[in-house]
Coordinates of C-alpha atoms in Angstrom, one line a residue:
Chain F
X1 CA 82.3 84.6 126.7
X2 CA 79.1 84.7 128.7
X3 CA 79.1 84.4 132.5
X4 CA 79.3 80.6 132.4
X5 CA 82.7 80.7 130.9
X6 CA 83.9 83.8 132.6
X7 CA 86.0 81.9 135.1
X8 CA 88.3 80.4 132.4
X9 CA 88.6 83.5 130.3
X10 CA 88.5 86.4 132.7
X11 CA 92.3 86.7 132.8
X12 CA 92.4 87.4 129.0
X13 CA 91.6 91.0 129.3
X14 CA 93.6 91.8 126.2
X15 CA 95.2 90.1 123.3
X16 CA 98.6 90.2 124.9
X17 CA 100.8 87.6 123.4
X18 CA 101.3 86.0 126.8
X19 CA 97.9 84.2 126.7
X20 CA 99.2 81.1 128.3
X21 CA 100.3 79.7 125.0
X22 CA 103.6 78.5 126.2
X23 CA 102.1 75.4 127.7
X24 CA 100.7 73.4 124.8
X25 CA 99.2 70.3 126.3
X26 CA 98.5 69.2 122.7
X27 CA 101.9 69.9 121.3
X28 CA 102.7 72.5 118.7
X29 CA 99.9 72.8 116.2
X30 CA 101.0 71.9 112.7
X31 CA 103.9 69.6 113.8
X32 CA 104.1 66.1 112.5
X33 CA 104.1 64.6 116.0
X34 CA 100.8 66.5 116.8
X35 CA 99.3 65.3 113.5
X36 CA 100.0 61.7 114.3
X37 CA 98.9 62.0 117.9
X38 CA 95.5 63.2 116.8
X39 CA 95.0 60.4 114.3
X40 CA 93.4 57.8 116.6
X41 CA 90.6 60.1 117.7
X42 CA 90.1 61.2 114.1
X43 CA 89.9 57.6 113.0
X44 CA 87.2 56.9 115.7
X45 CA 85.3 60.0 114.5
X46 CA 85.5 58.9 110.9
X47 CA 84.4 55.3 111.6
X48 CA 81.4 56.6 113.6
X49 CA 80.4 58.9 110.8
X50 CA 80.7 56.0 108.3
X51 CA 78.3 53.7 110.2
X52 CA 75.8 56.5 110.6
X53 CA 75.4 57.0 106.9
X54 CA 72.7 54.5 105.8
X55 CA 73.6 54.5 102.2
X56 CA 77.3 53.9 102.8
X57 CA 76.5 51.0 105.1
X58 CA 74.3 49.4 102.5
X59 CA 76.1 50.1 99.2
X60 CA 79.7 49.9 100.5
X61 CA 79.8 47.9 103.7
X62 CA 77.1 45.3 103.2
X63 CA 77.2 45.1 99.4
X64 CA 79.7 42.2 99.1
X65 CA 77.8 40.2 101.7
X66 CA 74.5 40.8 99.9
X67 CA 76.1 39.9 96.5
X68 CA 77.7 36.8 98.0
X69 CA 74.4 35.6 99.3
X70 CA 72.7 36.4 96.0
X71 CA 75.3 34.7 93.7
X72 CA 75.9 31.7 96.0
X73 CA 72.1 31.1 96.0
X74 CA 71.7 31.3 92.3
X75 CA 74.8 29.5 91.2
X76 CA 75.1 26.7 93.6
X77 CA 77.1 24.2 91.5
X78 CA 80.6 22.9 92.2
X79 CA 83.8 23.8 90.6
X80 CA 86.8 21.6 89.6
X81 CA 90.2 22.7 88.2
X82 CA 88.7 21.9 84.8
X83 CA 85.9 24.3 85.2
X84 CA 82.3 24.0 86.2
X85 CA 81.2 20.4 86.9
X86 CA 77.8 18.9 87.0
X87 CA 79.2 15.8 88.7
X88 CA 81.1 16.4 91.9
X89 CA 82.2 12.7 92.2
X90 CA 84.3 12.5 89.0
X91 CA 87.6 11.9 90.8
X92 CA 89.1 15.4 91.0
X93 CA 88.8 17.7 94.0
X94 CA 86.0 20.2 93.8
X95 CA 85.0 23.3 95.8
X96 CA 81.5 24.9 95.9
X97 CA 80.9 27.9 93.7
X98 CA 80.3 29.9 96.9
X99 CA 84.1 29.6 97.7
X100 CA 84.9 31.1 94.3
X101 CA 82.5 33.9 94.9
X102 CA 83.7 34.5 98.4
X103 CA 87.2 35.2 97.0
X104 CA 85.7 37.6 94.5
X105 CA 83.5 39.4 97.1
X106 CA 86.4 39.8 99.5
X107 CA 88.4 41.4 96.7
X108 CA 85.4 43.6 95.7
X109 CA 85.1 44.7 99.3
X110 CA 88.6 46.1 99.1
X111 CA 87.6 48.2 96.1
X112 CA 84.4 49.3 97.7
X113 CA 85.9 50.2 101.1
X114 CA 88.7 52.2 99.4
X115 CA 87.7 53.6 96.1
X116 CA 83.9 53.8 96.3
X117 CA 83.8 54.9 99.9
X118 CA 86.5 57.6 99.9
X119 CA 85.7 58.9 96.4
X120 CA 82.1 59.6 97.3
X121 CA 82.8 60.6 100.9
X122 CA 85.5 63.1 100.1
X123 CA 83.7 64.6 97.1
X124 CA 80.7 65.2 99.3
X125 CA 82.9 66.7 102.0
X126 CA 84.3 69.0 99.4
X127 CA 81.0 70.3 98.2
X128 CA 79.1 70.5 101.4
X129 CA 81.8 72.8 102.9
X130 CA 83.3 70.4 105.4
X131 CA 86.7 70.3 103.8
X132 CA 86.9 74.1 103.7
X133 CA 85.9 74.3 107.3
X134 CA 88.6 71.8 108.2
X135 CA 91.1 73.9 106.2
X136 CA 90.3 76.7 108.5
X137 CA 91.4 74.8 111.6
X138 CA 95.0 74.0 112.6
X139 CA 94.4 70.3 112.0
X140 CA 97.0 68.9 109.6
X141 CA 96.1 67.2 106.3
X142 CA 98.2 64.3 107.6
X143 CA 95.7 63.8 110.4
X144 CA 92.9 64.0 107.9
X145 CA 94.4 61.3 105.7
X146 CA 95.4 59.1 108.5
X147 CA 91.8 59.4 109.7
X148 CA 90.5 58.3 106.2
X149 CA 93.0 55.5 105.9
X150 CA 92.2 54.3 109.4
X151 CA 88.5 54.4 108.6
X152 CA 89.1 52.4 105.4
X153 CA 91.1 49.8 107.3
X154 CA 88.8 49.4 110.3
X155 CA 85.7 49.1 108.0
X156 CA 87.6 47.0 105.5
X157 CA 88.7 44.5 108.1
X158 CA 85.2 44.3 109.6
X159 CA 83.7 43.9 106.1
X160 CA 86.1 41.1 105.2
X161 CA 85.4 39.3 108.5
X162 CA 81.7 39.6 107.9
X163 CA 81.9 38.4 104.3
X164 CA 84.1 35.4 105.2
X165 CA 81.9 34.5 108.1
X166 CA 78.7 34.6 106.1
X167 CA 80.4 32.6 103.2
X168 CA 81.6 29.9 105.5
X169 CA 78.7 29.7 107.9
X170 CA 75.7 30.2 105.6
X171 CA 77.1 29.0 102.2
X172 CA 79.6 26.3 103.1
X173 CA 82.6 28.1 101.6
X174 CA 85.9 26.5 102.7
X175 CA 88.8 28.4 104.3
X176 CA 92.5 27.8 103.7
X177 CA 94.3 26.0 106.5
X178 CA 97.9 26.7 105.7
X179 CA 99.8 29.7 107.0
X180 CA 101.2 30.5 103.5
X181 CA 97.7 31.2 102.2
X182 CA 96.9 33.5 105.1
X183 CA 100.2 35.3 104.5
X184 CA 99.1 35.9 100.9
X185 CA 95.8 37.1 102.2
X186 CA 97.5 39.6 104.4
X187 CA 99.7 41.2 101.8
X188 CA 97.0 41.3 99.1
X189 CA 94.6 42.8 101.7
X190 CA 97.0 45.5 102.9
X191 CA 98.5 46.4 99.5
X192 CA 95.1 46.3 97.8
X193 CA 93.2 48.3 100.5
X194 CA 96.0 51.0 100.7
X195 CA 96.1 51.4 96.9
X196 CA 92.3 51.4 96.8
X197 CA 92.1 54.1 99.4
X198 CA 94.6 56.3 97.6
X199 CA 92.7 55.8 94.3
X200 CA 89.5 56.8 96.1
X201 CA 91.1 60.1 97.2
X202 CA 92.3 60.7 93.6
X203 CA 88.9 59.9 92.1
X204 CA 87.1 62.2 94.6
X205 CA 88.3 65.1 92.6
X206 CA 86.4 64.0 89.5
X207 CA 82.7 64.6 90.5
X208 CA 81.6 68.2 89.9
X209 CA 79.1 68.2 92.8
X210 CA 78.4 66.3 96.0
X211 CA 75.1 64.9 94.6
X212 CA 76.7 63.5 91.4
X213 CA 79.5 61.7 93.3
X214 CA 77.7 58.4 93.5
X215 CA 76.7 58.6 89.8
X216 CA 80.3 59.1 88.8
X217 CA 81.9 56.6 91.0
X218 CA 79.5 53.7 91.2
X219 CA 79.4 52.8 87.5
X220 CA 83.2 52.7 87.4
X221 CA 83.4 50.4 90.3
X222 CA 80.5 48.2 89.1
X223 CA 82.0 47.8 85.6
X224 CA 85.3 46.7 87.1
X225 CA 83.5 44.1 89.2
X226 CA 81.8 42.6 86.1
X227 CA 85.1 42.3 84.1
X228 CA 87.3 41.2 87.0
X229 CA 85.9 37.9 87.9
X230 CA 83.7 39.0 90.8
X231 CA 80.2 38.5 89.6
X232 CA 81.1 36.4 86.5
X233 CA 83.8 33.8 86.9
X234 CA 86.9 35.1 85.0
X235 CA 87.3 31.7 83.2
X236 CA 83.9 32.3 81.7
X237 CA 84.9 35.7 80.2
X238 CA 86.6 36.1 76.8
X239 CA 90.4 36.3 77.0
X240 CA 90.3 39.8 75.6
X241 CA 88.1 40.9 78.5
X242 CA 90.4 39.2 81.0
X243 CA 93.4 41.0 79.5
X244 CA 91.6 44.3 79.7
X245 CA 90.6 43.6 83.4
X246 CA 94.3 42.8 84.1
X247 CA 95.2 46.4 83.5
X248 CA 93.2 47.3 86.7
X249 CA 93.8 46.3 90.3
X250 CA 90.5 44.5 91.0
X251 CA 91.3 41.5 88.7
X252 CA 94.6 41.0 90.6
X253 CA 92.9 41.4 94.0
X254 CA 90.3 38.8 93.0
X255 CA 93.0 36.5 91.6
X256 CA 95.1 36.9 94.7
X257 CA 92.1 36.0 96.9
X258 CA 91.3 33.0 94.7
X259 CA 94.9 31.8 95.3
X260 CA 94.1 32.0 99.0
X261 CA 90.6 30.4 99.1
X262 CA 91.0 27.8 96.2
X263 CA 93.3 24.8 96.2
X264 CA 96.5 25.3 94.2
X265 CA 95.5 23.2 91.2
X266 CA 92.7 25.6 90.5
X267 CA 95.3 27.9 89.0
X268 CA 94.6 26.1 85.8
X269 CA 91.5 28.2 85.5
X270 CA 93.5 31.4 85.3
X271 CA 95.2 33.1 82.3
X272 CA 98.6 31.4 81.9
X273 CA 97.5 28.6 84.2
X274 CA 99.1 30.3 87.1
X275 CA 98.1 32.6 90.0
X276 CA 100.9 34.9 88.9
X277 CA 101.1 36.6 92.3
X278 CA 104.4 38.4 91.4
X279 CA 102.8 40.2 88.5
X280 CA 99.8 40.9 90.7
X281 CA 102.0 42.5 93.3
X282 CA 103.6 44.7 90.7
X283 CA 100.3 45.8 89.2
X284 CA 98.9 46.6 92.6
X285 CA 102.0 48.5 93.6
X286 CA 101.9 50.5 90.4
X287 CA 98.3 51.5 91.0
X288 CA 99.2 52.4 94.6
X289 CA 101.8 54.8 93.3
X290 CA 99.4 56.2 90.7
X291 CA 96.9 56.7 93.5
X292 CA 99.4 58.4 95.7
X293 CA 100.7 60.8 93.0
X294 CA 97.2 61.6 91.7
X295 CA 96.0 62.3 95.2
X296 CA 99.0 64.6 95.9
X297 CA 98.3 66.5 92.6
X298 CA 94.5 66.8 92.9
X299 CA 93.6 67.1 96.5
X300 CA 92.7 70.6 97.8
X301 CA 91.1 71.7 101.0
X302 CA 88.9 73.9 98.9
X303 CA 88.6 75.0 95.3
X304 CA 91.3 77.6 95.8
X305 CA 91.7 79.8 92.8
X306 CA 94.9 80.6 91.1
Chain U
X1 CA 82.2 98.3 125.2
X2 CA 83.4 101.7 124.4
X3 CA 85.0 103.0 121.3
X4 CA 88.4 101.8 120.2
X5 CA 91.2 102.4 120.7
X6 CA 90.6 102.7 124.4
X7 CA 94.3 103.3 125.1
X8 CA 97.2 103.8 122.8
X9 CA 97.5 100.1 121.8
X10 CA 100.7 98.3 123.0
X11 CA 99.9 95.3 120.7
X12 CA 100.2 95.4 116.9
X13 CA 97.1 95.5 114.9
X14 CA 95.3 92.1 114.3
X15 CA 94.8 92.8 110.6
X16 CA 96.6 95.1 108.2
X17 CA 95.5 95.4 104.6
X18 CA 97.3 97.7 102.1
X19 CA 96.6 98.1 98.4
X20 CA 94.8 94.8 98.2
X21 CA 93.7 93.8 94.7
X22 CA 91.9 90.6 93.5
X23 CA 91.2 90.5 89.8
X24 CA 89.4 87.8 87.8
X25 CA 90.5 88.6 84.2
X26 CA 89.3 92.2 83.6
X27 CA 86.9 92.1 86.6
X28 CA 88.2 93.8 89.7
X29 CA 86.5 92.0 92.6
X30 CA 88.7 93.9 95.1
X31 CA 90.2 97.1 93.7
X32 CA 92.7 98.6 96.1
X33 CA 91.6 98.2 99.7
X34 CA 93.4 99.6 102.7
X35 CA 92.2 99.1 106.3
X36 CA 93.5 98.0 109.7
X37 CA 91.7 96.2 112.5
X38 CA 93.2 96.9 115.9
X39 CA 93.8 94.2 118.4
X40 CA 90.6 93.7 120.5
X41 CA 88.5 95.7 118.1
X42 CA 85.2 94.6 116.5
X43 CA 85.3 95.7 112.8
X44 CA 82.4 95.3 110.4
X45 CA 82.7 95.1 106.7
X46 CA 79.5 96.2 104.9
X47 CA 78.5 96.2 101.3
X48 CA 76.0 94.9 98.8
X49 CA 76.2 91.4 97.4
X50 CA 79.2 91.1 95.0
X51 CA 80.9 94.1 96.5
X52 CA 84.1 92.2 97.4
X53 CA 83.4 91.6 101.1
X54 CA 83.6 87.9 101.1
X55 CA 86.5 87.8 98.7
X56 CA 88.4 90.1 101.0
X57 CA 87.6 88.0 104.1
X58 CA 88.5 84.8 102.3
X59 CA 91.9 86.3 101.4
X60 CA 92.4 87.2 105.1
X61 CA 91.4 83.6 106.1
X62 CA 94.0 82.1 103.7
X63 CA 91.4 80.5 101.4
X64 CA 92.0 82.7 98.4
X65 CA 95.1 84.1 96.8
X66 CA 95.4 87.8 96.1
X67 CA 96.4 89.5 92.9
X68 CA 98.5 92.2 94.6
X69 CA 98.9 94.2 97.8
X70 CA 100.1 93.3 101.3
X71 CA 98.0 91.5 104.0
X72 CA 99.0 90.7 107.5
X73 CA 96.8 88.7 109.9
X74 CA 98.1 88.2 113.4
X75 CA 101.5 89.2 112.0
X76 CA 101.6 86.6 109.2
X77 CA 100.8 86.6 105.5
X78 CA 97.7 84.3 105.2
X79 CA 99.0 83.2 101.8
X80 CA 102.2 81.8 103.4
X81 CA 101.1 81.0 107.0
X82 CA 101.3 77.4 108.3
X83 CA 98.7 75.4 110.1
X84 CA 99.9 76.7 113.5
X85 CA 98.8 80.2 112.6
X86 CA 95.2 78.9 112.3
X87 CA 95.2 77.9 116.0
X88 CA 94.7 81.5 116.8
X89 CA 91.9 82.0 114.3
X90 CA 88.2 81.2 114.5
X91 CA 86.1 81.2 111.4
X92 CA 82.3 81.2 111.0
X93 CA 82.0 80.8 107.3
X94 CA 79.0 81.7 105.2
X95 CA 76.3 79.1 105.5
X96 CA 75.9 76.7 102.6
X97 CA 72.4 76.0 101.3
X98 CA 72.7 72.3 102.0
X99 CA 73.3 73.0 105.7
X100 CA 74.3 69.4 106.5
X101 CA 78.0 69.8 107.0
X102 CA 78.3 67.7 110.1
X103 CA 74.9 66.1 110.0
X104 CA 75.6 62.7 111.4
X105 CA 77.4 63.8 114.6
X106 CA 75.9 65.2 117.8
X107 CA 76.7 68.7 118.9
X108 CA 79.0 67.6 121.7
X109 CA 80.8 65.0 119.5
X110 CA 81.6 67.5 116.8
X111 CA 82.8 70.2 119.3
X112 CA 84.8 67.7 121.3
X113 CA 86.5 66.5 118.0
X114 CA 87.3 70.0 116.9
X115 CA 88.5 71.1 120.3
X116 CA 91.4 68.5 120.0
X117 CA 92.9 70.4 117.1
X118 CA 93.6 73.5 119.2
X119 CA 96.4 73.8 121.8
X120 CA 94.3 76.0 124.2
X121 CA 90.7 75.1 123.5
X122 CA 87.7 76.2 125.5
X123 CA 85.7 73.7 127.6
X124 CA 83.2 72.0 125.3
X125 CA 80.2 72.1 127.7
X126 CA 80.9 75.8 128.5
X127 CA 80.8 76.6 124.8
X128 CA 77.7 74.6 124.2
X129 CA 76.1 76.5 127.1
X130 CA 77.3 79.9 125.7
X131 CA 75.5 79.3 122.4
X132 CA 72.4 78.1 124.2
X133 CA 72.5 74.5 123.0
X134 CA 72.9 72.7 126.3
X135 CA 69.5 70.9 125.9
X136 CA 70.6 69.8 122.4
X137 CA 74.1 68.7 123.2
X138 CA 73.4 65.1 122.5
X139 CA 71.3 65.7 119.4
X140 CA 72.5 64.9 115.9
X141 CA 73.3 68.2 114.1
X142 CA 71.2 67.1 111.1
X143 CA 68.0 67.2 113.1
X144 CA 68.6 70.8 114.5
X145 CA 66.8 73.8 113.1
X146 CA 68.6 76.2 110.8
X147 CA 69.2 78.7 113.6
X148 CA 70.5 76.0 115.9
X149 CA 72.9 74.7 113.3
X150 CA 74.2 78.2 112.8
X151 CA 74.9 78.3 116.6
X152 CA 76.9 75.1 116.2
X153 CA 78.9 76.9 113.5
X154 CA 79.5 79.8 115.9
X155 CA 80.5 77.3 118.7
X156 CA 83.0 75.6 116.3
X157 CA 84.4 79.1 115.5
X158 CA 85.1 79.9 119.1
X159 CA 86.0 76.5 120.6
X160 CA 89.7 77.1 119.9
X161 CA 89.8 80.3 121.9
X162 CA 90.7 82.4 118.9
X163 CA 92.5 85.8 119.2
X164 CA 90.8 86.8 115.9
X165 CA 87.3 85.6 115.0
X166 CA 85.9 85.9 111.5
X167 CA 82.1 86.1 111.3
X168 CA 80.8 85.9 107.8
X169 CA 77.1 86.8 107.8
X170 CA 76.6 85.0 111.0
X171 CA 72.9 85.7 111.8
X172 CA 71.3 85.1 108.4
X173 CA 68.1 83.3 109.1
X174 CA 67.9 84.0 112.8
X175 CA 64.7 85.2 114.4
X176 CA 65.0 88.5 116.3
X177 CA 65.3 86.9 119.7
X178 CA 68.1 84.5 118.5
X179 CA 69.8 87.5 116.9
X180 CA 69.8 89.4 120.2
X181 CA 71.2 86.4 122.1
X182 CA 73.9 86.1 119.5
X183 CA 74.8 89.7 119.9
X184 CA 75.2 89.2 123.7
X185 CA 77.5 86.3 123.0
X186 CA 79.7 88.4 120.6
X187 CA 79.8 91.3 123.1
X188 CA 81.1 88.9 125.8
X189 CA 83.7 87.5 123.4
X190 CA 84.7 91.0 122.6
X191 CA 85.0 92.1 126.2
X192 CA 87.3 89.1 126.7
X193 CA 89.7 90.7 124.2
X194 CA 88.8 88.7 121.1
X195 CA 89.3 90.7 117.9
X196 CA 86.3 90.3 115.6
X197 CA 85.9 90.8 111.9
X198 CA 82.3 90.8 111.0
X199 CA 80.6 90.9 107.6
X200 CA 76.9 91.4 107.6
X201 CA 73.9 92.6 105.6
X202 CA 72.2 93.8 108.8
X203 CA 73.1 97.4 109.4
X204 CA 71.6 97.3 112.9
X205 CA 73.9 94.4 113.7
X206 CA 76.9 96.4 112.6
X207 CA 75.7 99.5 114.5
X208 CA 75.2 97.5 117.7
X209 CA 78.4 95.3 117.6
X210 CA 81.1 97.2 115.7
X211 CA 83.6 99.7 117.0
X212 CA 84.2 100.7 113.4
X213 CA 82.7 99.9 110.0
X214 CA 84.0 99.9 106.5
X215 CA 81.7 100.1 103.5
X216 CA 82.9 98.3 100.4
X217 CA 81.2 99.0 97.1
X218 CA 82.5 97.9 93.8
X219 CA 85.7 96.5 95.4
X220 CA 86.7 99.9 96.9
X221 CA 86.3 101.2 100.4
X222 CA 83.7 104.0 100.2
X223 CA 83.5 104.8 103.8
X224 CA 85.5 103.9 106.9
X225 CA 85.2 104.9 110.5
X226 CA 83.4 104.7 113.7
X227 CA 79.7 104.0 113.4
X228 CA 78.9 107.6 114.5
X229 CA 81.3 109.1 112.0
X230 CA 80.3 107.3 108.8
X231 CA 79.4 109.6 106.0
X232 CA 81.0 112.7 107.5
X233 CA 79.5 115.7 109.2
X234 CA 77.1 116.7 106.4
X235 CA 75.5 113.3 106.2
X236 CA 74.8 113.4 109.9
X237 CA 72.7 116.5 110.0
X238 CA 69.6 115.7 112.2
X239 CA 66.2 115.3 110.6
X240 CA 63.1 116.7 112.2
X241 CA 59.8 115.2 111.0
X242 CA 56.2 115.8 112.0
X243 CA 52.7 115.6 110.6
X244 CA 51.3 118.9 109.3
X245 CA 47.8 120.3 109.7
X246 CA 46.9 118.7 106.4
X247 CA 47.9 115.3 107.7
X248 CA 51.0 115.2 105.4
X249 CA 54.4 114.0 106.7
X250 CA 57.0 116.7 106.6
X251 CA 60.6 116.5 107.4
X252 CA 63.5 119.0 107.4
X253 CA 67.2 118.6 108.0
X254 CA 68.7 121.2 110.3
X255 CA 71.7 121.9 112.4
X256 CA 69.5 123.5 115.0
X257 CA 66.6 121.0 115.5
X258 CA 65.6 122.5 118.9
X259 CA 65.0 125.9 117.3
X260 CA 63.0 124.4 114.5
X261 CA 60.8 122.5 117.0
X262 CA 60.3 125.7 119.0
X263 CA 59.2 127.5 115.8
X264 CA 56.8 124.6 115.0
X265 CA 55.4 124.8 118.5
X266 CA 54.5 128.5 118.1
X267 CA 53.2 128.0 114.6
X268 CA 51.2 124.7 114.9
X269 CA 50.8 124.1 118.6
X270 CA 51.9 120.6 119.6
X271 CA 53.0 119.0 116.3
X272 CA 51.7 115.5 115.7
X273 CA 54.2 112.6 115.3
X274 CA 57.2 114.8 116.1
X275 CA 60.6 113.1 115.8
X276 CA 64.1 114.3 115.9
X277 CA 66.8 111.9 114.8
X278 CA 70.1 111.5 113.2
X279 CA 70.2 109.4 110.0
X280 CA 70.7 105.7 110.9
X281 CA 73.7 103.7 109.7
X282 CA 71.2 102.1 107.3
X283 CA 70.1 105.3 105.7
X284 CA 73.7 106.5 105.4
X285 CA 74.7 103.2 103.9
X286 CA 71.8 103.2 101.4
X287 CA 72.8 106.8 100.4
X288 CA 76.4 105.5 99.7
X289 CA 75.2 102.6 97.6
X290 CA 72.8 104.9 95.7
X291 CA 75.5 107.4 95.0
X292 CA 77.8 104.7 93.7
X293 CA 75.1 103.1 91.4
X294 CA 74.3 106.6 90.0
X295 CA 78.0 107.3 89.4
X296 CA 78.5 104.0 87.7
X297 CA 75.6 104.6 85.4
X298 CA 76.8 108.0 84.5
X299 CA 80.3 106.6 83.7
X300 CA 78.7 104.0 81.5
X301 CA 76.5 106.5 79.7

């Protein structure tokens, strides 16, 4: 090194193995303990990078809020367990359409923060050389994935909080008051966001260039939102479309969130007149496993040849 | 620094490559390479585009699998080595055209983050100063010039205090002044004992920095040795050049240049534009490439 660093390196006159490597303040590189210890700073780094990408902030972070504002403004009617109602005072309980949309947008946020965010982010990292450069450092892939998962959770929680706040404060959506609903919210949120993050990692291997990543990922995510009761209420969709949507996680995330934000008797609007949370949990868990296995099989630090 | 080895080396070589092959179908990208890089040495791999330099370096870095042969880097097989092995390596990879690898972070943020991965990292601010980016430490990397971004790459390559540093075409796109500053940095790393494996297209860079060079053409090592030995004795015969009475450039190769100049002096008086020099590494290198191209064409014919 130049003169400025001479003081710290002057003792290293050769490449003798005794270069002070016995004292590892950071732990042994490559060990699991080191990998986990490095995760918090990696998460901070990832979150900072996320919020410095203008397109990510708009199309992933703010998108559910913008769509909530848009749909709540256009469709401002009320909803009863029998469906849309023009007359709110007909004896049954009603909620505003904005509450229905809030549930859908919170669910869509889980998909965007996981699948859309990571699929595009990691595909770009692969093609702009960042992953390869990371592969040349002693940083463990465990740290890398904890960083990504942490980023997804930090931004997902902030996104849900923002979406719910805007829904309640600006559009009069109602919040559940019982602990049971919030417990449902918690498990749907954690299971959904984890699965969504893993599916994002898996999907990141599909685009063939960094530039095409958005073009590959966004249509998939958008189509799912249209058939899964996010933009169009699921009870207004043909049953065949609802059955198709139920093969994918988003419809179950949206249904789970509706079970949280809507009163119980609104289950009559769902297929089978039930929230069917048990089946939802199974489908979400199955997709989580699919995401995990596909990530393990497809992820590479670089396009390493055979 | 002086030529290597300075002493009989007590430490094992940093890199040992024997019988290395990398084939893609019928194409032999690397076709039987043997070389060794001693600990503390600066070794340059030269060769035209597509000669197999980068493939070789990527095999040594653990990014590519080999078809056959044995490779040892800091005592380990790069194809098998764990992440701990990388703590002793620094890599400055070839620049990508997009050049926006860490765009949204500042120079200091990126270096501080990467420093955490190494057990014995250098001081972040000292490294920033060593690559001449102190004034830009708080600037987002995206807004830096191409040359400044390359210095960030170099800084990231040395932040972990590597025992072995790979530099893959490190100064492409540098202006002459930046290149000289970069050379000073590499020399100081070398004098601290860092082993350096350099690939470059700039023959002057190899001549200035490297203790030894290897010339790879067509996947094979065509020449290997100290910079002042490359090409053998015959290739190094001095060239005397001058301008004749008719204004024409003349040149003659001779083992006894002083005698030739004395003879010119008696014949022509003071010869104009007189020069005596040994062929530069660049001339020797171009001769080697030309020989190979001719040989390949003859084979094909």
